[in-house]
């Protein structure tokens, strides 16, 4: 297949796919999967193993030692140092929160200056429903106003941090337009299409094609399908020339239904799928070039 002829390739590399490993998440716990890393040392070891398995980027939420989310700049700083001591993987810090702690999120982006930081592009209902329990596992409003988006973006731009724009629905993609027009957002954009969260767009191939059609031509894009939707949508994304994200934040299970023993095992499967479509997993240096990071 000649990926260069596909409109869906956008700004991605036709021969190399960037694999991101979402190591921790904010809501996943060891009660659900005992392999979730909590401490800076555990997160760094997982990042190094994911790099060896084929990942170019580690997406990280900080945790306390008991697994609750942390937004302390000191904790993010320790994670950064531990990861850098072990591997050259690109570091992507989350800035998402349902709590009122914008100042702390601005502080760790400004002071630590990771390679990339997630920038959530709109508000939404954010929930998980269990069919077996016939009840919601969690149910919250994920609020991301334009004022907050723009303040986070300004901090990232001033710190030389690439924003990864998290889009859970088509409207979130369109939310970039006024910010682009105001000259507050540099191109090429890096957009993560998160699919399958209750409250956002369902994870179907039709919806993936629809989302990609909305993107500007020079956009770097990846997919983050959630839970059981991860592997079919990952395959579709790779065939369309997209980049991909896997990891215990999004899904615990391998395609055969077995629970993964760690993030590296999920990355290994993703790298195998990259090879299956005739592409190669990008190294961190190659990902830096593709994404036009400083």
PDB file of C-alpha atoms in Angstrom:
ATOM      1  CA  UNK A   1       0.000   0.000   0.000  1.00  0.00           C
ATOM      2  CA  UNK A   2       1.294   3.492  -0.844  1.00  0.00           C
ATOM      3  CA  UNK A   3       0.442   5.600   2.161  1.00  0.00           C
ATOM      4  CA  UNK A   4       1.576   8.844   0.503  1.00  0.00           C
ATOM      5  CA  UNK A   5      -1.486   8.708  -1.771  1.00  0.00           C
ATOM      6  CA  UNK A   6      -3.938   8.543   1.134  1.00  0.00           C
ATOM      7  CA  UNK A   7      -5.645  11.746   2.245  1.00  0.00           C
ATOM      8  CA  UNK A   8      -5.773  10.294   5.748  1.00  0.00           C
ATOM      9  CA  UNK A   9      -1.991  10.406   6.223  1.00  0.00           C
ATOM     10  CA  UNK A  10      -2.132  14.183   6.895  1.00  0.00           C
ATOM     11  CA  UNK A  11       1.177  15.285   8.464  1.00  0.00           C
ATOM     12  CA  UNK A  12       2.246  11.835   9.649  1.00  0.00           C
ATOM     13  CA  UNK A  13       5.170   9.851   8.294  1.00  0.00           C
ATOM     14  CA  UNK A  14       3.986   7.189   5.816  1.00  0.00           C
ATOM     15  CA  UNK A  15       6.804   4.818   6.734  1.00  0.00           C
ATOM     16  CA  UNK A  16       7.101   5.313  10.485  1.00  0.00           C
ATOM     17  CA  UNK A  17       4.373   5.143  13.125  1.00  0.00           C
ATOM     18  CA  UNK A  18       4.837   6.879  16.462  1.00  0.00           C
ATOM     19  CA  UNK A  19       3.800   4.655  19.372  1.00  0.00           C
ATOM     20  CA  UNK A  20       2.835   6.374  22.616  1.00  0.00           C
ATOM     21  CA  UNK A  21       2.657   4.378  25.846  1.00  0.00           C
ATOM     22  CA  UNK A  22       0.105   5.699  28.356  1.00  0.00           C
ATOM     23  CA  UNK A  23       1.670   4.246  31.482  1.00  0.00           C
ATOM     24  CA  UNK A  24      -0.515   5.173  34.429  1.00  0.00           C
ATOM     25  CA  UNK A  25      -3.706   7.130  33.895  1.00  0.00           C
ATOM     26  CA  UNK A  26      -5.521   8.942  36.688  1.00  0.00           C
ATOM     27  CA  UNK A  27      -8.338   6.510  37.476  1.00  0.00           C
ATOM     28  CA  UNK A  28      -6.843   3.051  36.936  1.00  0.00           C
ATOM     29  CA  UNK A  29      -5.795   1.222  40.102  1.00  0.00           C
ATOM     30  CA  UNK A  30      -3.918  -1.906  41.130  1.00  0.00           C
ATOM     31  CA  UNK A  31      -7.223  -3.377  42.274  1.00  0.00           C
ATOM     32  CA  UNK A  32      -8.063  -3.493  38.563  1.00  0.00           C
ATOM     33  CA  UNK A  33      -4.578  -4.350  37.252  1.00  0.00           C
ATOM     34  CA  UNK A  34      -1.666  -5.004  39.571  1.00  0.00           C
ATOM     35  CA  UNK A  35       0.869  -3.821  36.962  1.00  0.00           C
ATOM     36  CA  UNK A  36      -0.126  -0.126  37.162  1.00  0.00           C
ATOM     37  CA  UNK A  37       3.005   1.867  38.159  1.00  0.00           C
ATOM     38  CA  UNK A  38       2.601   4.393  40.979  1.00  0.00           C
ATOM     39  CA  UNK A  39       5.984   5.691  42.175  1.00  0.00           C
ATOM     40  CA  UNK A  40       8.412   7.755  40.077  1.00  0.00           C
ATOM     41  CA  UNK A  41      10.826   4.819  40.013  1.00  0.00           C
ATOM     42  CA  UNK A  42       8.121   2.386  38.858  1.00  0.00           C
ATOM     43  CA  UNK A  43       6.918   4.820  36.189  1.00  0.00           C
ATOM     44  CA  UNK A  44      10.481   5.329  34.955  1.00  0.00           C
ATOM     45  CA  UNK A  45      11.153   1.588  34.770  1.00  0.00           C
ATOM     46  CA  UNK A  46       7.952   1.149  32.755  1.00  0.00           C
ATOM     47  CA  UNK A  47       8.929   4.021  30.456  1.00  0.00           C
ATOM     48  CA  UNK A  48      12.311   2.421  29.776  1.00  0.00           C
ATOM     49  CA  UNK A  49      10.723  -0.971  29.093  1.00  0.00           C
ATOM     50  CA  UNK A  50       8.159   0.634  26.764  1.00  0.00           C
ATOM     51  CA  UNK A  51      10.972   2.367  24.882  1.00  0.00           C
ATOM     52  CA  UNK A  52      12.756  -0.948  24.386  1.00  0.00           C
ATOM     53  CA  UNK A  53       9.513  -2.482  23.117  1.00  0.00           C
ATOM     54  CA  UNK A  54       9.074   0.237  20.458  1.00  0.00           C
ATOM     55  CA  UNK A  55       7.445   3.279  22.063  1.00  0.00           C
ATOM     56  CA  UNK A  56       8.741   6.758  21.257  1.00  0.00           C
ATOM     57  CA  UNK A  57       6.595   8.663  23.786  1.00  0.00           C
ATOM     58  CA  UNK A  58       5.589   8.011  27.392  1.00  0.00           C
ATOM     59  CA  UNK A  59       2.323   9.681  28.451  1.00  0.00           C
ATOM     60  CA  UNK A  60       2.347  10.106  32.222  1.00  0.00           C
ATOM     61  CA  UNK A  61      -0.049  11.004  35.041  1.00  0.00           C
ATOM     62  CA  UNK A  62       1.683  11.423  38.389  1.00  0.00           C
ATOM     63  CA  UNK A  63       0.520   9.304  41.326  1.00  0.00           C
ATOM     64  CA  UNK A  64       1.063   9.249  45.049  1.00  0.00           C
ATOM     65  CA  UNK A  65       2.533   6.120  46.620  1.00  0.00           C
ATOM     66  CA  UNK A  66      -0.983   4.832  47.358  1.00  0.00           C
ATOM     67  CA  UNK A  67      -2.079   5.416  43.760  1.00  0.00           C
ATOM     68  CA  UNK A  68      -4.210   8.542  44.047  1.00  0.00           C
ATOM     69  CA  UNK A  69      -3.617  11.257  41.427  1.00  0.00           C
ATOM     70  CA  UNK A  70      -0.939  13.824  42.213  1.00  0.00           C
ATOM     71  CA  UNK A  71      -0.539  17.301  40.738  1.00  0.00           C
ATOM     72  CA  UNK A  72       2.469  18.287  42.825  1.00  0.00           C
ATOM     73  CA  UNK A  73       5.251  19.819  40.716  1.00  0.00           C
ATOM     74  CA  UNK A  74       7.817  18.063  42.914  1.00  0.00           C
ATOM     75  CA  UNK A  75       6.390  14.658  42.037  1.00  0.00           C
ATOM     76  CA  UNK A  76       6.381  15.448  38.314  1.00  0.00           C
ATOM     77  CA  UNK A  77       9.942  16.693  38.637  1.00  0.00           C
ATOM     78  CA  UNK A  78      11.026  13.458  40.280  1.00  0.00           C
ATOM     79  CA  UNK A  79       9.296  11.418  37.565  1.00  0.00           C
ATOM     80  CA  UNK A  80      11.022  13.452  34.857  1.00  0.00           C
ATOM     81  CA  UNK A  81      14.450  12.941  36.413  1.00  0.00           C
ATOM     82  CA  UNK A  82      13.917   9.214  36.951  1.00  0.00           C
ATOM     83  CA  UNK A  83      12.769   8.693  33.359  1.00  0.00           C
ATOM     84  CA  UNK A  84      15.619  10.762  31.924  1.00  0.00           C
ATOM     85  CA  UNK A  85      18.145   8.762  33.924  1.00  0.00           C
ATOM     86  CA  UNK A  86      16.956   5.575  32.204  1.00  0.00           C
ATOM     87  CA  UNK A  87      15.859   6.342  28.663  1.00  0.00           C
ATOM     88  CA  UNK A  88      15.619   8.858  25.805  1.00  0.00           C
ATOM     89  CA  UNK A  89      11.861   8.336  25.377  1.00  0.00           C
ATOM     90  CA  UNK A  90       9.927  11.571  24.814  1.00  0.00           C
ATOM     91  CA  UNK A  91       8.061  12.637  27.954  1.00  0.00           C
ATOM     92  CA  UNK A  92       4.412  13.681  27.722  1.00  0.00           C
ATOM     93  CA  UNK A  93       2.804  14.976  30.935  1.00  0.00           C
ATOM     94  CA  UNK A  94      -0.943  15.043  31.449  1.00  0.00           C
ATOM     95  CA  UNK A  95      -2.599  18.327  32.414  1.00  0.00           C
ATOM     96  CA  UNK A  96      -6.119  16.917  32.703  1.00  0.00           C
ATOM     97  CA  UNK A  97      -7.997  17.269  35.966  1.00  0.00           C
ATOM     98  CA  UNK A  98     -11.512  17.386  37.376  1.00  0.00           C
ATOM     99  CA  UNK A  99     -10.177  19.350  40.360  1.00  0.00           C
ATOM    100  CA  UNK A 100      -9.441  23.052  40.742  1.00  0.00           C
ATOM    101  CA  UNK A 101      -5.651  22.932  40.603  1.00  0.00           C
ATOM    102  CA  UNK A 102      -4.791  24.859  37.444  1.00  0.00           C
ATOM    103  CA  UNK A 103      -1.940  26.714  39.161  1.00  0.00           C
ATOM    104  CA  UNK A 104      -0.099  23.475  39.980  1.00  0.00           C
ATOM    105  CA  UNK A 105      -0.553  22.174  36.440  1.00  0.00           C
ATOM    106  CA  UNK A 106       0.809  25.414  35.030  1.00  0.00           C
ATOM    107  CA  UNK A 107       3.738  25.249  37.460  1.00  0.00           C
ATOM    108  CA  UNK A 108       4.997  21.784  36.532  1.00  0.00           C
ATOM    109  CA  UNK A 109       4.735  22.527  32.820  1.00  0.00           C
ATOM    110  CA  UNK A 110       6.577  25.822  33.245  1.00  0.00           C
ATOM    111  CA  UNK A 111       9.295  24.542  35.565  1.00  0.00           C
ATOM    112  CA  UNK A 112       9.945  21.012  34.264  1.00  0.00           C
ATOM    113  CA  UNK A 113       9.352  21.613  30.544  1.00  0.00           C
ATOM    114  CA  UNK A 114       8.550  18.088  29.315  1.00  0.00           C
ATOM    115  CA  UNK A 115       8.801  17.434  25.584  1.00  0.00           C
ATOM    116  CA  UNK A 116       5.002  17.268  25.207  1.00  0.00           C
ATOM    117  CA  UNK A 117       1.971  18.021  27.378  1.00  0.00           C
ATOM    118  CA  UNK A 118      -1.627  16.936  26.913  1.00  0.00           C
ATOM    119  CA  UNK A 119      -4.097  19.767  26.280  1.00  0.00           C
ATOM    120  CA  UNK A 120      -7.755  18.777  26.618  1.00  0.00           C
ATOM    121  CA  UNK A 121      -9.761  20.628  23.994  1.00  0.00           C
ATOM    122  CA  UNK A 122     -13.275  20.759  25.418  1.00  0.00           C
ATOM    123  CA  UNK A 123     -15.704  20.019  28.223  1.00  0.00           C
ATOM    124  CA  UNK A 124     -17.775  16.855  28.337  1.00  0.00           C
ATOM    125  CA  UNK A 125     -19.594  14.314  30.455  1.00  0.00           C
ATOM    126  CA  UNK A 126     -16.974  11.705  31.361  1.00  0.00           C
ATOM    127  CA  UNK A 127     -18.281   8.381  32.572  1.00  0.00           C
ATOM    128  CA  UNK A 128     -17.864   4.636  32.569  1.00  0.00           C
ATOM    129  CA  UNK A 129     -20.833   2.294  32.585  1.00  0.00           C
ATOM    130  CA  UNK A 130     -20.631  -1.376  33.585  1.00  0.00           C
ATOM    131  CA  UNK A 131     -23.001  -3.665  31.689  1.00  0.00           C
ATOM    132  CA  UNK A 132     -22.463  -6.467  34.196  1.00  0.00           C
ATOM    133  CA  UNK A 133     -23.273  -4.214  37.166  1.00  0.00           C
ATOM    134  CA  UNK A 134     -25.929  -2.245  35.256  1.00  0.00           C
ATOM    135  CA  UNK A 135     -24.511   0.873  36.875  1.00  0.00           C
ATOM    136  CA  UNK A 136     -22.007   3.673  36.390  1.00  0.00           C
ATOM    137  CA  UNK A 137     -18.490   2.960  37.621  1.00  0.00           C
ATOM    138  CA  UNK A 138     -17.872   6.718  37.673  1.00  0.00           C
ATOM    139  CA  UNK A 139     -19.763   9.731  36.400  1.00  0.00           C
ATOM    140  CA  UNK A 140     -18.314  13.249  36.279  1.00  0.00           C
ATOM    141  CA  UNK A 141     -18.160  16.439  34.276  1.00  0.00           C
ATOM    142  CA  UNK A 142     -14.757  17.055  32.686  1.00  0.00           C
ATOM    143  CA  UNK A 143     -14.631  20.848  32.420  1.00  0.00           C
ATOM    144  CA  UNK A 144     -12.177  22.539  30.064  1.00  0.00           C
ATOM    145  CA  UNK A 145     -13.158  26.133  29.308  1.00  0.00           C
ATOM    146  CA  UNK A 146     -11.558  28.159  26.528  1.00  0.00           C
ATOM    147  CA  UNK A 147      -9.962  30.410  29.153  1.00  0.00           C
ATOM    148  CA  UNK A 148      -8.296  27.389  30.786  1.00  0.00           C
ATOM    149  CA  UNK A 149      -7.285  25.855  27.446  1.00  0.00           C
ATOM    150  CA  UNK A 150      -5.685  29.115  26.346  1.00  0.00           C
ATOM    151  CA  UNK A 151      -3.868  29.645  29.646  1.00  0.00           C
ATOM    152  CA  UNK A 152      -2.410  26.149  29.533  1.00  0.00           C
ATOM    153  CA  UNK A 153      -1.493  26.653  25.881  1.00  0.00           C
ATOM    154  CA  UNK A 154       0.294  29.947  26.589  1.00  0.00           C
ATOM    155  CA  UNK A 155       2.323  28.281  29.320  1.00  0.00           C
ATOM    156  CA  UNK A 156       3.265  25.400  27.012  1.00  0.00           C
ATOM    157  CA  UNK A 157       4.254  27.721  24.189  1.00  0.00           C
ATOM    158  CA  UNK A 158       6.368  29.913  26.501  1.00  0.00           C
ATOM    159  CA  UNK A 159       8.097  26.816  27.937  1.00  0.00           C
ATOM    160  CA  UNK A 160       8.805  25.274  24.527  1.00  0.00           C
ATOM    161  CA  UNK A 161       6.473  22.334  25.237  1.00  0.00           C
ATOM    162  CA  UNK A 162       4.523  20.772  22.350  1.00  0.00           C
ATOM    163  CA  UNK A 163       0.777  20.625  23.087  1.00  0.00           C
ATOM    164  CA  UNK A 164      -0.879  17.295  22.310  1.00  0.00           C
ATOM    165  CA  UNK A 165      -4.487  18.281  21.748  1.00  0.00           C
ATOM    166  CA  UNK A 166      -6.828  15.699  23.289  1.00  0.00           C
ATOM    167  CA  UNK A 167     -10.040  15.547  21.228  1.00  0.00           C
ATOM    168  CA  UNK A 168     -12.814  13.309  22.527  1.00  0.00           C
ATOM    169  CA  UNK A 169     -15.354  14.403  19.908  1.00  0.00           C
ATOM    170  CA  UNK A 170     -15.676  16.316  16.647  1.00  0.00           C
ATOM    171  CA  UNK A 171     -16.468  19.577  18.432  1.00  0.00           C
ATOM    172  CA  UNK A 172     -13.167  19.390  20.258  1.00  0.00           C
ATOM    173  CA  UNK A 173     -11.320  19.385  16.939  1.00  0.00           C
ATOM    174  CA  UNK A 174     -13.252  22.462  15.844  1.00  0.00           C
ATOM    175  CA  UNK A 175     -12.360  24.213  19.126  1.00  0.00           C
ATOM    176  CA  UNK A 176      -8.855  24.747  17.741  1.00  0.00           C
ATOM    177  CA  UNK A 177     -10.128  27.093  15.020  1.00  0.00           C
ATOM    178  CA  UNK A 178     -10.580  30.326  17.035  1.00  0.00           C
ATOM    179  CA  UNK A 179      -7.259  29.700  18.809  1.00  0.00           C
ATOM    180  CA  UNK A 180      -5.514  29.251  15.451  1.00  0.00           C
ATOM    181  CA  UNK A 181      -7.136  32.435  14.126  1.00  0.00           C
ATOM    182  CA  UNK A 182      -5.908  34.381  17.156  1.00  0.00           C
ATOM    183  CA  UNK A 183      -2.362  33.202  16.425  1.00  0.00           C
ATOM    184  CA  UNK A 184      -2.057  31.460  19.790  1.00  0.00           C
ATOM    185  CA  UNK A 185      -1.428  27.972  18.404  1.00  0.00           C
ATOM    186  CA  UNK A 186       1.490  26.939  16.235  1.00  0.00           C
ATOM    187  CA  UNK A 187       1.214  24.520  13.322  1.00  0.00           C
ATOM    188  CA  UNK A 188       1.573  21.678  12.661  1.00  0.00           C
ATOM    189  CA  UNK A 189      -0.866  20.643  15.361  1.00  0.00           C
ATOM    190  CA  UNK A 190      -0.535  17.345  17.192  1.00  0.00           C
ATOM    191  CA  UNK A 191      -3.982  15.844  17.795  1.00  0.00           C
ATOM    192  CA  UNK A 192      -4.894  12.761  19.791  1.00  0.00           C
ATOM    193  CA  UNK A 193      -8.269  11.289  18.786  1.00  0.00           C
ATOM    194  CA  UNK A 194      -9.605   9.705  21.983  1.00  0.00           C
ATOM    195  CA  UNK A 195     -12.460   7.341  21.140  1.00  0.00           C
ATOM    196  CA  UNK A 196     -14.774   5.167  23.178  1.00  0.00           C
ATOM    197  CA  UNK A 197     -15.170   7.256  26.346  1.00  0.00           C
ATOM    198  CA  UNK A 198     -18.815   7.487  27.402  1.00  0.00           C
ATOM    199  CA  UNK A 199     -19.659  11.122  26.757  1.00  0.00           C
ATOM    200  CA  UNK A 200     -17.374  11.298  23.712  1.00  0.00           C
ATOM    201  CA  UNK A 201     -17.447   9.866  20.202  1.00  0.00           C
ATOM    202  CA  UNK A 202     -17.925   6.064  19.966  1.00  0.00           C
ATOM    203  CA  UNK A 203     -14.971   4.007  18.770  1.00  0.00           C
ATOM    204  CA  UNK A 204     -15.947   2.909  15.260  1.00  0.00           C
ATOM    205  CA  UNK A 205     -13.993   2.920  12.003  1.00  0.00           C
ATOM    206  CA  UNK A 206     -16.612   5.192  10.434  1.00  0.00           C
ATOM    207  CA  UNK A 207     -16.162   7.700  13.239  1.00  0.00           C
ATOM    208  CA  UNK A 208     -12.383   7.486  12.967  1.00  0.00           C
ATOM    209  CA  UNK A 209     -12.549   8.324   9.257  1.00  0.00           C
ATOM    210  CA  UNK A 210     -14.930  11.194  10.054  1.00  0.00           C
ATOM    211  CA  UNK A 211     -12.576  12.582  12.728  1.00  0.00           C
ATOM    212  CA  UNK A 212      -9.539  12.413  10.465  1.00  0.00           C
ATOM    213  CA  UNK A 213     -11.392  14.239   7.680  1.00  0.00           C
ATOM    214  CA  UNK A 214     -11.819  17.231  10.022  1.00  0.00           C
ATOM    215  CA  UNK A 215      -8.060  17.648  10.549  1.00  0.00           C
ATOM    216  CA  UNK A 216      -5.905  20.227   8.736  1.00  0.00           C
ATOM    217  CA  UNK A 217      -3.636  18.659   6.134  1.00  0.00           C
ATOM    218  CA  UNK A 218      -0.381  19.135   8.071  1.00  0.00           C
ATOM    219  CA  UNK A 219      -1.688  17.676  11.358  1.00  0.00           C
ATOM    220  CA  UNK A 220       0.145  14.898  13.166  1.00  0.00           C
ATOM    221  CA  UNK A 221      -2.542  12.610  14.544  1.00  0.00           C
ATOM    222  CA  UNK A 222      -2.864   9.499  16.657  1.00  0.00           C
ATOM    223  CA  UNK A 223      -5.695   7.401  18.036  1.00  0.00           C
ATOM    224  CA  UNK A 224      -6.419   6.452  21.635  1.00  0.00           C
ATOM    225  CA  UNK A 225      -9.211   3.852  21.574  1.00  0.00           C
ATOM    226  CA  UNK A 226     -10.409   2.862  25.038  1.00  0.00           C
ATOM    227  CA  UNK A 227     -10.762  -0.652  26.515  1.00  0.00           C
ATOM    228  CA  UNK A 228     -11.953  -3.445  24.205  1.00  0.00           C
ATOM    229  CA  UNK A 229     -12.071  -1.056  21.235  1.00  0.00           C
ATOM    230  CA  UNK A 230      -8.314  -0.510  21.346  1.00  0.00           C
ATOM    231  CA  UNK A 231      -7.012  -3.183  19.004  1.00  0.00           C
ATOM    232  CA  UNK A 232      -9.514  -2.958  16.090  1.00  0.00           C
ATOM    233  CA  UNK A 233      -9.216   0.845  16.004  1.00  0.00           C
ATOM    234  CA  UNK A 234      -5.428   0.645  16.354  1.00  0.00           C
ATOM    235  CA  UNK A 235      -5.317  -1.573  13.262  1.00  0.00           C
ATOM    236  CA  UNK A 236      -7.548   0.855  11.352  1.00  0.00           C
ATOM    237  CA  UNK A 237      -5.444   3.824  12.421  1.00  0.00           C
ATOM    238  CA  UNK A 238      -2.210   2.200  11.254  1.00  0.00           C
ATOM    239  CA  UNK A 239      -3.753   1.273   7.896  1.00  0.00           C
ATOM    240  CA  UNK A 240      -4.818   4.917   7.454  1.00  0.00           C
ATOM    241  CA  UNK A 241      -1.296   6.151   8.203  1.00  0.00           C
ATOM    242  CA  UNK A 242      -1.987   7.226  11.772  1.00  0.00           C
ATOM    243  CA  UNK A 243       0.090   7.106  14.910  1.00  0.00           C
ATOM    244  CA  UNK A 244      -1.141   5.066  17.883  1.00  0.00           C
ATOM    245  CA  UNK A 245      -1.357   5.018  21.676  1.00  0.00           C
ATOM    246  CA  UNK A 246      -1.577   1.937  23.861  1.00  0.00           C
ATOM    247  CA  UNK A 247      -0.986   1.350  27.550  1.00  0.00           C
ATOM    248  CA  UNK A 248      -2.553   0.425  30.866  1.00  0.00           C
ATOM    249  CA  UNK A 249      -4.225   3.828  31.185  1.00  0.00           C
ATOM    250  CA  UNK A 250      -6.518   2.903  28.295  1.00  0.00           C
ATOM    251  CA  UNK A 251      -6.754  -0.890  28.222  1.00  0.00           C
ATOM    252  CA  UNK A 252      -5.453  -3.786  30.321  1.00  0.00           C
ATOM    253  CA  UNK A 253      -5.872  -6.567  27.780  1.00  0.00           C
ATOM    254  CA  UNK A 254      -4.032  -8.071  24.843  1.00  0.00           C
ATOM    255  CA  UNK A 255      -6.013  -8.947  21.696  1.00  0.00           C
ATOM    256  CA  UNK A 256      -6.443 -12.547  22.911  1.00  0.00           C
ATOM    257  CA  UNK A 257      -8.208 -11.320  26.066  1.00  0.00           C
ATOM    258  CA  UNK A 258      -5.347 -11.989  28.463  1.00  0.00           C
ATOM    259  CA  UNK A 259      -4.456  -9.228  30.916  1.00  0.00           C
ATOM    260  CA  UNK A 260      -1.095  -7.673  30.060  1.00  0.00           C
ATOM    261  CA  UNK A 261       1.687  -8.062  32.594  1.00  0.00           C
ATOM    262  CA  UNK A 262       2.861  -4.506  31.937  1.00  0.00           C
ATOM    263  CA  UNK A 263       2.903  -1.618  29.503  1.00  0.00           C
ATOM    264  CA  UNK A 264       5.790  -3.092  27.522  1.00  0.00           C
ATOM    265  CA  UNK A 265       3.707  -6.107  26.579  1.00  0.00           C
ATOM    266  CA  UNK A 266       1.037  -3.845  25.073  1.00  0.00           C
ATOM    267  CA  UNK A 267       3.699  -1.846  23.211  1.00  0.00           C
ATOM    268  CA  UNK A 268       5.197  -5.053  21.832  1.00  0.00           C
ATOM    269  CA  UNK A 269       1.828  -6.003  20.354  1.00  0.00           C
ATOM    270  CA  UNK A 270       1.401  -2.507  18.916  1.00  0.00           C
ATOM    271  CA  UNK A 271       4.885  -2.653  17.344  1.00  0.00           C
ATOM    272  CA  UNK A 272       4.006  -6.009  15.782  1.00  0.00           C
ATOM    273  CA  UNK A 273       0.907  -4.422  14.242  1.00  0.00           C
ATOM    274  CA  UNK A 274       3.020  -1.543  12.895  1.00  0.00           C
ATOM    275  CA  UNK A 275       5.256  -4.062  11.131  1.00  0.00           C
ATOM    276  CA  UNK A 276       2.228  -5.950   9.824  1.00  0.00           C
ATOM    277  CA  UNK A 277       1.125  -2.923   7.774  1.00  0.00           C
ATOM    278  CA  UNK A 278       4.618  -2.397   6.365  1.00  0.00           C
ATOM    279  CA  UNK A 279       5.680   0.479   8.614  1.00  0.00           C
ATOM    280  CA  UNK A 280       8.344   0.828  11.297  1.00  0.00           C
ATOM    281  CA  UNK A 281       7.982   2.098  14.880  1.00  0.00           C
ATOM    282  CA  UNK A 282       9.548   5.561  15.099  1.00  0.00           C
ATOM    283  CA  UNK A 283      12.421   6.143  17.511  1.00  0.00           C
ATOM    284  CA  UNK A 284      12.219   9.146  19.871  1.00  0.00           C
ATOM    285  CA  UNK A 285      14.549  11.118  17.574  1.00  0.00           C
ATOM    286  CA  UNK A 286      12.434  10.236  14.536  1.00  0.00           C
ATOM    287  CA  UNK A 287       9.249  11.178  16.406  1.00  0.00           C
ATOM    288  CA  UNK A 288      10.829  14.494  17.350  1.00  0.00           C
ATOM    289  CA  UNK A 289      11.507  15.194  13.669  1.00  0.00           C
ATOM    290  CA  UNK A 290       8.064  14.071  12.477  1.00  0.00           C
ATOM    291  CA  UNK A 291       6.306  16.206  15.106  1.00  0.00           C
ATOM    292  CA  UNK A 292       8.677  19.152  14.520  1.00  0.00           C
ATOM    293  CA  UNK A 293       9.578  19.441  18.186  1.00  0.00           C
ATOM    294  CA  UNK A 294      12.141  22.077  19.120  1.00  0.00           C
TER     295      UNK A 294
END
